[in-house]
Tab-separated table of C-alpha atoms in Angstrom:
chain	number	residue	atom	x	y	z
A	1040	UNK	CA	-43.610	45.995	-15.270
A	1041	UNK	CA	-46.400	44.400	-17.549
A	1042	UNK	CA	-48.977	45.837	-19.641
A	1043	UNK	CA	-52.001	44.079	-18.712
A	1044	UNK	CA	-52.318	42.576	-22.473
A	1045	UNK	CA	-52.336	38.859	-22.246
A	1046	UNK	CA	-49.661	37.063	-24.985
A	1047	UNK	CA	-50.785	33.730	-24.464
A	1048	UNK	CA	-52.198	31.282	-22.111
A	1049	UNK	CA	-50.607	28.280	-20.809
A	1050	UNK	CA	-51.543	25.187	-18.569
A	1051	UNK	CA	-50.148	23.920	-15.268
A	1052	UNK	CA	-48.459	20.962	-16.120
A	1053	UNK	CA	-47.034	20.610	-12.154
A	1054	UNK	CA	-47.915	22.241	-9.089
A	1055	UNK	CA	-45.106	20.919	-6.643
A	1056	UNK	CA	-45.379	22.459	-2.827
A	1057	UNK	CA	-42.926	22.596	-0.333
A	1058	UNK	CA	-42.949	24.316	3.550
A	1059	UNK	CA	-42.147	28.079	1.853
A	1060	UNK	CA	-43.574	28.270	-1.687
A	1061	UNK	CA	-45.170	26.445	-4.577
A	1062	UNK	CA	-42.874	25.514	-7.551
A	1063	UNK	CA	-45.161	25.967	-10.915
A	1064	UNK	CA	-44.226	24.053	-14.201
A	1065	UNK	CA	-46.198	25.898	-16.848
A	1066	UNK	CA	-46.544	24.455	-20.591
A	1067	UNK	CA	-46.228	27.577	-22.704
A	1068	UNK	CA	-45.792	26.659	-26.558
A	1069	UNK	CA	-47.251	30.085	-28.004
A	1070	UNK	CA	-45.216	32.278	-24.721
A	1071	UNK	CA	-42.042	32.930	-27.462
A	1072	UNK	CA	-39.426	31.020	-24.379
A	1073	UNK	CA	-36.780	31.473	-26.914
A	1074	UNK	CA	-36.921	35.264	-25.910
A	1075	UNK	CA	-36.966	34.075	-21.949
A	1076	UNK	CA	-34.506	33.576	-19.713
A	1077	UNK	CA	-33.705	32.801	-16.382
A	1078	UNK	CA	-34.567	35.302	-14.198
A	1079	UNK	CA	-36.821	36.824	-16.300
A	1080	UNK	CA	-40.204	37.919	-15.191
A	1081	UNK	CA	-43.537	36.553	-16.355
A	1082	UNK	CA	-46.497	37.541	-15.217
A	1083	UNK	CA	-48.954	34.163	-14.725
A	1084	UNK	CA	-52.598	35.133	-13.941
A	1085	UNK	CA	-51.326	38.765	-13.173
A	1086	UNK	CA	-48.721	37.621	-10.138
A	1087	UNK	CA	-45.216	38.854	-11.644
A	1088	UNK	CA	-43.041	35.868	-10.968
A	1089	UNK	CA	-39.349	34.464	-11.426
A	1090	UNK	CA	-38.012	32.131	-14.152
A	1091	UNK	CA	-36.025	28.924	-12.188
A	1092	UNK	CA	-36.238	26.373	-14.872
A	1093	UNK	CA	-37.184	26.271	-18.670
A	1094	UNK	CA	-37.095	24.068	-21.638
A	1095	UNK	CA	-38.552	24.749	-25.355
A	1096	UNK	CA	-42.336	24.164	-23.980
A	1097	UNK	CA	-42.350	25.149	-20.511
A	1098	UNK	CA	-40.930	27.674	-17.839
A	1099	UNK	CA	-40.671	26.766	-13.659
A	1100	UNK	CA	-41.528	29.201	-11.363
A	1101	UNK	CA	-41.595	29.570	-7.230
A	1102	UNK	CA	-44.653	31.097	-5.751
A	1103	UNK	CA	-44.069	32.221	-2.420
A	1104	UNK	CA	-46.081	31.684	0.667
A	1105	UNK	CA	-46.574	35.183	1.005
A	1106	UNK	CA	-47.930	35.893	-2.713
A	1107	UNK	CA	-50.481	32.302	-2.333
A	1108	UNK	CA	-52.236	34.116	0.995
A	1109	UNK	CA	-53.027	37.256	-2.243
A	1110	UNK	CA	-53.671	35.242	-4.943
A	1111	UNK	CA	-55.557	32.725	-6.058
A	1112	UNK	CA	-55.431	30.096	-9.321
A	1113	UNK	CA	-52.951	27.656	-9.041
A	1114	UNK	CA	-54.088	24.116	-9.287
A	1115	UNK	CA	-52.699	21.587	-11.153
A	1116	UNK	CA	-54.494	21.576	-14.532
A	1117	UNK	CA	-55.691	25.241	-14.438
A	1118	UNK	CA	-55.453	27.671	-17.458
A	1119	UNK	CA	-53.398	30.512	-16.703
A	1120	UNK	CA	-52.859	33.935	-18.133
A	1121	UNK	CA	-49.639	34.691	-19.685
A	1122	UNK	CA	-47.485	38.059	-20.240
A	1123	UNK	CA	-43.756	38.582	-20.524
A	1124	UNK	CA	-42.193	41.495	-19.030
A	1125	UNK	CA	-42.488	45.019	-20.643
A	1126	UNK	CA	-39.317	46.090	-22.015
A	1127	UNK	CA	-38.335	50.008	-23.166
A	1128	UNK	CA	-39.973	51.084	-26.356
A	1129	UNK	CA	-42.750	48.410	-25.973
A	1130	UNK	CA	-46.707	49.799	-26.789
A	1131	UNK	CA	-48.183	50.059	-24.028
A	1132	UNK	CA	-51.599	48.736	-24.933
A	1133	UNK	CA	-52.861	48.253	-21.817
A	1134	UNK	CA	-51.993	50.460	-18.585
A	1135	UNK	CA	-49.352	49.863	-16.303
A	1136	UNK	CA	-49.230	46.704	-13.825
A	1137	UNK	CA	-46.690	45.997	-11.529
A	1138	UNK	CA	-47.957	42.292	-11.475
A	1139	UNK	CA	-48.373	42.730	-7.594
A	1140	UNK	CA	-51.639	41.647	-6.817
A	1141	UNK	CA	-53.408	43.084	-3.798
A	1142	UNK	CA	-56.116	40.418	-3.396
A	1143	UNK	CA	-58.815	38.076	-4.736
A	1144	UNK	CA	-62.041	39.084	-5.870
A	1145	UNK	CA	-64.741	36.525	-6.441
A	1146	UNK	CA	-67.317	36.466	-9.604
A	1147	UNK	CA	-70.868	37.356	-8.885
A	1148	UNK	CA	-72.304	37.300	-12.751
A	1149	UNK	CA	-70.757	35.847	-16.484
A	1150	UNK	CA	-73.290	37.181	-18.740
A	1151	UNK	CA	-73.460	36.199	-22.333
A	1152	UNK	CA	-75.227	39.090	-23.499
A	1153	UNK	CA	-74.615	38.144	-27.603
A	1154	UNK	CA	-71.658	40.675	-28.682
A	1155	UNK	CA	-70.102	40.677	-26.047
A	1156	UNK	CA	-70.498	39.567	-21.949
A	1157	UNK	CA	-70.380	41.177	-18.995
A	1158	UNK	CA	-68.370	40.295	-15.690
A	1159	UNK	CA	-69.594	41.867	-12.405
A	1160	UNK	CA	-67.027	41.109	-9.425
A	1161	UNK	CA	-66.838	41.542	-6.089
A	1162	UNK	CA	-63.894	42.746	-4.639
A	1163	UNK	CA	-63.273	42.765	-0.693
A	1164	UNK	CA	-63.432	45.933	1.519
A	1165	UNK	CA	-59.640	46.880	1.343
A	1166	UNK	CA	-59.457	47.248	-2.436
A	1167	UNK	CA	-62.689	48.649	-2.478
A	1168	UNK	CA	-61.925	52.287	-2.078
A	1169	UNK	CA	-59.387	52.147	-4.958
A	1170	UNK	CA	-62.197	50.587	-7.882
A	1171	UNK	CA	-63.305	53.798	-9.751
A	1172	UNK	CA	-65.527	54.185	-12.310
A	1173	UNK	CA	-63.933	54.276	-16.059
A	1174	UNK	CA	-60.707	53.602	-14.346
A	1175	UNK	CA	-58.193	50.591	-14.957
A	1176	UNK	CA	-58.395	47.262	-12.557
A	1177	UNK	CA	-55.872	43.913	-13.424
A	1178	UNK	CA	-58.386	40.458	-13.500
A	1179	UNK	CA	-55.864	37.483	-13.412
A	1180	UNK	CA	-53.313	39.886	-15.472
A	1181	UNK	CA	-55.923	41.220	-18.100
A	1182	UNK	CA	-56.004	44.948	-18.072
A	1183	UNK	CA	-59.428	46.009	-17.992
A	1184	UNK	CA	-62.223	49.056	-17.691
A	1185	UNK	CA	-64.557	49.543	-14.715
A	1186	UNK	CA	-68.025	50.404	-16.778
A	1187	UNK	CA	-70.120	50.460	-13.245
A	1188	UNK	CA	-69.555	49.824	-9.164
A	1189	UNK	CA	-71.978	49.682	-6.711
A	1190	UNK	CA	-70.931	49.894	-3.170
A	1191	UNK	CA	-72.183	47.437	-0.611
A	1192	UNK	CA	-73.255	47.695	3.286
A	1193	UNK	CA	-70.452	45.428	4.083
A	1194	UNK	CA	-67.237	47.950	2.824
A	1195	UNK	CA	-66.744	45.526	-0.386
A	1196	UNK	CA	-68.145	46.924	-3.990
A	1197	UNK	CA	-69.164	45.113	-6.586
A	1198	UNK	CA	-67.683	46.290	-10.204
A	1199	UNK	CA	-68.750	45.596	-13.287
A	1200	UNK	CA	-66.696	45.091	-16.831
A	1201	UNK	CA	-67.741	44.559	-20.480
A	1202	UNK	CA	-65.435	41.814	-22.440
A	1203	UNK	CA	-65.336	41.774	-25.754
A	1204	UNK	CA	-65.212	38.611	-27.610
A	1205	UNK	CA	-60.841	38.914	-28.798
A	1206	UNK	CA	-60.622	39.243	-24.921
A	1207	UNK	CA	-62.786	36.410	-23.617
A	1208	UNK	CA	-61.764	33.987	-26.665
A	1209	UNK	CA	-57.309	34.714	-26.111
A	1210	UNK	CA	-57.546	34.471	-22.289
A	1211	UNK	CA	-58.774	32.613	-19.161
A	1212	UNK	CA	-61.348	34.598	-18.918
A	1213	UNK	CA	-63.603	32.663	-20.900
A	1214	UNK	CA	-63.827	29.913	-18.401
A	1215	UNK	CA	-64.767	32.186	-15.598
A	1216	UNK	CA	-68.482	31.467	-13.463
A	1217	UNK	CA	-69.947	32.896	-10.769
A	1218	UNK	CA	-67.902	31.972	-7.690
A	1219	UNK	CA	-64.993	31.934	-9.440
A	1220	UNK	CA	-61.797	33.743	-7.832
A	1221	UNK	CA	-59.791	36.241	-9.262
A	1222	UNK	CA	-56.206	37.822	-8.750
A	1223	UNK	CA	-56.922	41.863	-8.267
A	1224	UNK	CA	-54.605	44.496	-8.740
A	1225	UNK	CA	-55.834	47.991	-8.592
A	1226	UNK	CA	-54.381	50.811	-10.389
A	1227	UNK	CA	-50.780	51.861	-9.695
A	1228	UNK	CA	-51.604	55.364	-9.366
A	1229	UNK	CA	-54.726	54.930	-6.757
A	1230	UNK	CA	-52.275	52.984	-4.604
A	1231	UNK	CA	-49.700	56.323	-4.183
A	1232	UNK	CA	-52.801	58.979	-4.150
A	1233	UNK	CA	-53.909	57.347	-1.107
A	1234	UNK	CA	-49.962	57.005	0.479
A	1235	UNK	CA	-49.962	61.032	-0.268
A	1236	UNK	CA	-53.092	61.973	1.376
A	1237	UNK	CA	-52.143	59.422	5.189
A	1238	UNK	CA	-48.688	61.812	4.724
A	1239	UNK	CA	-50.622	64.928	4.345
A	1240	UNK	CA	-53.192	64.051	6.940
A	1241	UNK	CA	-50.429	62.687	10.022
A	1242	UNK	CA	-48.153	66.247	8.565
């Protein structure tokens, strides 16, 4: 489990794929690796993945085939979120994220508006129903509040956030432009709502 709160960021030193996944070497300096270990979880650009390989500076990790056809980021040379795994007695300072992303949303508008700028995204028709107003969505890891959502003709909405400058200057954020695609995961709680009401509907 993660919190949504972004630790660090970190670049992608190698992105090395084979015929079943994509093995990630991640420079980290500012992660804390000293504290990580092999099989420990971090979540990079809000996909909760495995530790394979580390050194002082940087951490491996395997992306399966089946997480790359969800997310989206991963390039050699891209600036990735980073968060470390939530352990008991942590603050939780964000809301909880199970750093399984449902899908990829794509950036309609970056707007500097002076204090602070504001990100309107569009997310596709399946995650659409569970985007609520002044409840939580995950944007490449960083827990975040839906201010307004619009819904379109096609069965996607568009949703719009506020970020405030600690947020946009501490994570990737800050280098997002319309077009841009983001890893989505909706709220934990919206997910099992709508697995009680098919069971109460089929009972």
């Amino acid at each position: 489990m993660f919190t949504g709160i972004i630790e660090t960021t970190g670049v992608i030193e190698i992105a090395d794929p084979s015929p079943t996944n994509l093995r990630l070497t991640i420079n980290a300096p500012k992660l804390g690796l000293h504290q990580v270990g092999l099989g420990d979880s971090i979540a990079v650009n809000g996909c909760c993945l495995t530790v394979v390989a580390k050194t002082a500076d940087t951490f491996s990790v395997d992306v399966s085939n089946a997480s790359l056809a969800l997310t989206s980021g991963f390039p050699q040379g891209a600036v990735v979120n980073l968060e470390k795994s939530l352990r008991f007695g942590d603050r939780l300072g964000g809301h909880l994220v199970s750093g399984h992303v449902d899908g990829v949303g794509t950036v309609s508008q970056m707007e500097d508006l002076g204090a602070s700028w504001r990100l309107v995204i569009e997310a596709p028709h399946d995650l659409a129903k569970f985007v609520a107003r002044k409840g939580s969505i995950t944007v490449n890891g960083v827990s975040l509040t839906v201010n307004q959502i619009c819904d379109n003709p096609s069965g996607s909405c568009c949703f719009e956030i506020n970020i405030i400058p600690h947020t946009y200057q501490v994570t990737s954020i800050r280098g997002l432009r319309s077009g841009s695609k983001v890893n989505l995961e909706v709220d934990l709680l919206a997910r099992y709502v709508e697995r009680l009401m098919q069971h109460s509907v089929k009972s």
